[in-house]
Amino acid sequence: MDIAEHGAEAPEKQGIGEYLVRHLREYGLLFALIAIMAFFQIVTEGTLLKPVNVTNLLLQNSYIVIMALGMLIVIVSGNIDLSVGSVMGFVGALAAVMIVEWELSTAVTMVTCLVAGGLIGAAQGYWIAYWKIPSFIVTLAGMLVFRGASLWLLEGQSLGPFPREFQMLANGFVPDIFPSGVSQTVADLLGQKRVNVLALGTGLVAAGLIVWMELKARAQNKAYGMAGEPQAFFIARIGIVAIALIFILFKLSTFRGLPNVLITMGVLTIIYAFFTGRTVTGRRIYALGGNEKAAKLSGIKTERLTFLAFVNMGVLAGIAGMVFAARLNSATPKAGFALELDVIAAVFIGGASMSGGVGKIVGAVVGAFLMGVLNNGMSIMGIGIDYQQMIKGLVLLAAVIFDVYNKSKQG
Amino acid sequence: MTALLEMRGITKEFPGVKALDTVNLTVKDGEIHALVGENGAGKSTLMKVLSGVYPAGSYDGEIHYDGALAEFGDISDSEAKGVIIIHQELALVPLLSIAENLFLGNERARGGIINWRETNKRTEALLQKVGLKEPPSTLVDKLGVGKQQLVEIAKALSKEVRLLILDEPTAALSESDSQALLDLMLELKQQGVTQIIISHKLNEVRRVADSVTVIRDGSTVSTMDAKTQDITEDNIVRDMVGRDMAHRYPARERRAGEVLMEVKDWNVWHPLHTDRQVIEDVNMAVRAGEVVGIAGLMGAGRTELAMSIFGRSYGRNISGSVEVGGKPVDVSTVSKAIEAGLAYVTEDRKSLGLILEETIQRNITMANLEEVARGQVLNESAETRVAEEYRKALNIRTPGVFQRVMNLSGGNQQKVVLSKWLFAKPEVLILDEPTRGIDVGAKFEIYGIINDLSKQGKGVIMISSEMPELLGMCDRIYVMNEGAFVGELSAEDASQERIMSLIVTE
Ligand SMILES: Nc1ncnc2c1ncn2[C@@H]1O[C@H](COP(=O)(O)OP(=O)(O)OP(=O)(O)O)[C@@H](O)[C@H]1O
Ligand SMILES: [Mg+2]
């Protein structure tokens, strides 16, 4: 049993089939998303990937994605937040009251809303972190409290409309910075009526960046003898991701270009992926969720981290609340109702573990879009909300069973 | 005597690791058979194969048990045949009573209704067999590890056991608890129960075993029979490590420098029963380059003392002061204690020392992430370099530092915990039972590391229940009993008898 030698060679020697079996979870999510998209593309006779629908899909799911980022951190730290739907609704209501009733400026409102979200997170996180009250209970209470609070704020009525600047948060698009001559040439070249070159360019650059980063990481892993994926898989995976990205942005570019929300979402995703994967604090959150006692005895300030995880969740729920209100152009007492479940489901579909310490930002984002495509596709097909709920429930269950099954097989 | 069990050519592979390579093991009916070998040699794995934890089909080779080919699909299969395993990690439910634990999954019930009278009566009978006087309704939570181990055995006895497997049963036990357990094993042998014991404590092996099988690197090296040959510790050690080991403790030049750390008038109260004082007026000093031992029986308060010093991780109403390098330091939180130059290697690696789901690398860097980061940003290649360095220095047996700690053998997990704290670069390292569950060869390596630290002028505080280890390693030994220091012995004056007499006269 010369393990040192055995281990170093193992990744080269193991068959592709074996590799796939062992890493089914990571690929599974990507394949599932592609398969579901292909399925709906066919049964909706091409409606799913029409530029207008792609744009819609992104706008519709933006607030779920934004909250999934925070929820991932909360879940990785070994907690849960059931209050996000209510908090989101409450912040939206607050924004409406400030702008419509009190006629405050958009800037003041936005800052206040972010602070309010953070404070709500802090208020809940305080009991969870420093009083060791289970997060399930504290945020269950929060869910009821803030549901009631938004009803009270809005006095049971819908409140709107918002001024244009505020609406831009969700419904605005980034104007093309390239002169119309360039756009026209590109459009002619691609045989389209019009093309937003900025959007298309962003797609190309983003795809290039992803390829570059993955190549770098792969080279690094190899240098340290870490089991990398087989070449064929690497190329296929990166290829699919890059092409998909360019494809989506191409679709957007032939409609109205880059939605503002996409920028917000994209930037936040990158920041959080970096934060969780590459920073000291990010790593400590995984340690906290993996074994709180051991983390604490290693000098990690577990209480403070838990507290901050909830503050962060609150701020993101605040952003999501504003986006949601801006998108509907009004705040309603029902806004965000039961949305926490979609957010939590997205994180679990993305591979996070209920017991904490495991999960990735990218997984949560893909999980959110998977749910989003399901929602969108089924709506286009005209499937009733009753069946939609059942199907979504089963998908969540299947994803988690798949996880557990995979784990048990790896021993 | 005929063979009750014959395992032939057992091979078991995990991804990247061949844990067992055509191992043979023959156990005679009615004997106590000891299985010894280095950490990661494959002892626990072999026993998991035998008891169906790894089902037939997941390994190569044959198991012949009681005259027939055995193919156990799971643990209940093997239990039905009387093969019962008590794992390295205890598996009792802490908040259930002894009686409930004994009959868990095997309830005395009629039509789904538990018959408590019968349950309690049978529990009493079983407890008497293993020499426990606790009432059956006592929560397992309230028992010490030694007694929990006896409950595990009682549980095995409740199931018509023919072959009892004990994986390092005495690793966490005090001297007297170990003796009681070994006596019980001998008694069970009289009643015809065949037993396999895995242990790193060779004196115990010698005491109870009728034959000894040594495993090294996943293969059988030798089997010795007490009837035909004299089993000595030296013989066993030679087969285990593949060479003669003249000394158990590496030599060290003793030269204690200035006082490095001092603890003054340390008092600690129990975290829940606030009227109970756990640590009383402890005064302690460690000099640069000195290895100081703390001896005492289990429950003497040694771990509590160490943890209360290390960031108040135990107890409340803590009073007293700590000085490092002559200056008072704040040790009120773990991170401040680390900053002050302290490190504490816990005795409970599974629940307090490691994140089992994480990789070796991430566990090693956990207490000192700053060192592998620029500002907030982690440098993963630096991290890997560090982990590799410690893997080599401490000889951690693994295919690579990206392996999850969960998949390591117990002894190698201990080395990971140790690496983590060495990487934190402390001035004073507090070691709590640092060689628990560690094989002789690895022990020697760890002693070597302790000596290196002392050579660099660091201070080491060593808490251990193994007196020979303290006597072999320490420059000075504090003796602790019931929360207070009852004596202090220099290396020259110290002996097992003197330590015991200090504990007893108090
Ligand atoms: N589930 C697993 N996955 C991968 N490797 C494993 C797994 N279980 C055990 N191993 C490896 O198999 C080898 C044998 O481990 P095992 O636990 O049997 O050792 P051991 O002899 O009981 O050691 P110790 O005395 O330290 O308890 C080790 O190298 C270990 O890392
Ligand atoms: Mg073992």
mmCIF file of C-alpha atoms in Angstrom, chain A residues 1 3-4 6-8 10 18 22 220-221 224-227 274-275 277-284 286-288 290-291 293-301 357-358 407 410-411, chain B residues 15-19 40 217 310 313 334-335 338 350-355 357-358 362 365-367 369-370 373 375-378 380-381 383-385 397-399 402 404 407 420-421:
data_model
loop_
_atom_site.group_PDB
_atom_site.id
_atom_site.type_symbol
_atom_site.label_atom_id
_atom_site.label_comp_id
_atom_site.label_asym_id
_atom_site.label_seq_id
_atom_site.Cartn_x
_atom_site.Cartn_y
_atom_site.Cartn_z
ATOM 1 C CA MET A 1 0.000 0.000 0.000
ATOM 2 C CA ILE A 3 -0.407 5.321 -0.953
ATOM 3 C CA ALA A 4 1.636 8.342 -1.840
ATOM 4 C CA HIS A 6 -0.990 5.428 -5.706
ATOM 5 C CA GLY A 7 -2.690 8.739 -4.988
ATOM 6 C CA ALA A 8 -0.648 10.868 -7.321
ATOM 7 C CA ALA A 10 -4.978 7.885 -9.492
ATOM 8 C CA GLU A 18 -15.670 6.140 -12.877
ATOM 9 C CA ARG A 22 -17.871 10.128 -8.533
ATOM 10 C CA GLN A 220 -2.530 25.024 -10.471
ATOM 11 C CA ASN A 221 -4.313 21.886 -9.344
ATOM 12 C CA TYR A 224 -0.106 20.205 -6.704
ATOM 13 C CA GLY A 225 -1.134 16.741 -7.749
ATOM 14 C CA MET A 226 -4.770 17.342 -6.964
ATOM 15 C CA ALA A 227 -7.149 15.048 -8.774
ATOM 16 C CA PHE A 274 -14.920 35.117 -4.529
ATOM 17 C CA PHE A 275 -15.806 35.826 -0.937
ATOM 18 C CA GLY A 277 -14.157 30.557 -2.084
ATOM 19 C CA ARG A 278 -11.105 32.679 -1.673
ATOM 20 C CA THR A 279 -11.196 34.786 1.461
ATOM 21 C CA VAL A 280 -10.289 34.113 5.052
ATOM 22 C CA THR A 281 -13.716 35.062 6.350
ATOM 23 C CA GLY A 282 -15.414 32.939 3.708
ATOM 24 C CA ARG A 283 -13.379 29.913 4.688
ATOM 25 C CA ARG A 284 -14.189 30.473 8.323
ATOM 26 C CA TYR A 286 -17.430 26.869 6.138
ATOM 27 C CA ALA A 287 -15.447 25.879 9.214
ATOM 28 C CA LEU A 288 -18.189 27.245 11.444
ATOM 29 C CA GLY A 290 -18.632 22.113 9.477
ATOM 30 C CA ASN A 291 -17.948 21.902 13.199
ATOM 31 C CA LYS A 293 -16.980 23.703 18.432
ATOM 32 C CA ALA A 294 -13.782 22.914 16.578
ATOM 33 C CA ALA A 295 -13.987 26.240 14.752
ATOM 34 C CA LYS A 296 -14.402 28.069 18.019
ATOM 35 C CA LEU A 297 -11.444 26.288 19.562
ATOM 36 C CA SER A 298 -9.392 27.322 16.542
ATOM 37 C CA GLY A 299 -9.858 30.960 17.391
ATOM 38 C CA ILE A 300 -12.693 31.635 14.971
ATOM 39 C CA LYS A 301 -15.219 34.129 16.296
ATOM 40 C CA GLY A 357 -20.363 23.440 5.991
ATOM 41 C CA VAL A 358 -21.099 22.426 2.399
ATOM 42 C CA LYS A 407 -22.660 10.588 -0.746
ATOM 43 C CA GLN A 410 -18.708 7.379 -2.004
ATOM 44 C CA GLY A 411 -18.623 6.030 1.570
ATOM 45 C CA PRO B 15 -10.567 5.363 -3.994
ATOM 46 C CA GLY B 16 -6.821 5.904 -4.127
ATOM 47 C CA VAL B 17 -6.026 3.669 -1.147
ATOM 48 C CA LYS B 18 -5.619 -0.058 -0.836
ATOM 49 C CA ALA B 19 -6.494 -0.384 2.834
ATOM 50 C CA GLY B 40 -3.730 3.242 9.196
ATOM 51 C CA ASP B 217 0.515 -1.582 5.541
ATOM 52 C CA PHE B 310 -7.219 28.628 26.523
ATOM 53 C CA SER B 313 -13.378 27.576 26.648
ATOM 54 C CA VAL B 334 -9.508 31.760 21.965
ATOM 55 C CA SER B 335 -8.199 34.157 19.364
ATOM 56 C CA ILE B 338 -3.629 32.197 20.264
ATOM 57 C CA LYS B 350 -13.543 14.216 16.566
ATOM 58 C CA SER B 351 -15.824 16.754 18.139
ATOM 59 C CA LEU B 352 -13.457 19.530 19.184
ATOM 60 C CA GLY B 353 -10.427 19.239 16.970
ATOM 61 C CA LEU B 354 -11.423 18.513 13.402
ATOM 62 C CA ILE B 355 -13.886 19.273 10.690
ATOM 63 C CA GLU B 357 -15.958 16.660 6.196
ATOM 64 C CA GLU B 358 -13.154 18.972 5.199
ATOM 65 C CA ARG B 362 -8.131 22.976 5.278
ATOM 66 C CA THR B 365 -4.509 25.830 8.144
ATOM 67 C CA MET B 366 -7.681 26.549 10.057
ATOM 68 C CA ALA B 367 -6.153 28.129 13.149
ATOM 69 C CA LEU B 369 -5.345 31.319 7.966
ATOM 70 C CA GLU B 370 -3.656 34.713 8.064
ATOM 71 C CA ALA B 373 -3.456 34.764 2.962
ATOM 72 C CA GLY B 375 -5.038 40.387 3.689
ATOM 73 C CA GLN B 376 -8.345 38.625 3.258
ATOM 74 C CA VAL B 377 -7.432 36.742 0.105
ATOM 75 C CA LEU B 378 -6.338 33.157 0.529
ATOM 76 C CA GLU B 380 -4.300 28.278 -2.065
ATOM 77 C CA SER B 381 -0.938 27.187 -3.366
ATOM 78 C CA GLU B 383 -1.883 26.565 1.711
ATOM 79 C CA THR B 384 -1.107 23.356 -0.129
ATOM 80 C CA ARG B 385 2.585 23.878 0.414
ATOM 81 C CA ARG B 397 -0.513 8.467 5.839
ATOM 82 C CA THR B 398 -2.795 9.601 3.064
ATOM 83 C CA PRO B 399 -2.920 9.714 -0.713
ATOM 84 C CA PHE B 402 -6.980 16.914 -0.452
ATOM 85 C CA ARG B 404 -11.115 14.337 3.643
ATOM 86 C CA ASN B 407 -11.305 8.957 5.649
ATOM 87 C CA LYS B 420 -2.914 22.417 12.872
ATOM 88 C CA TRP B 421 -1.530 23.644 16.162
#
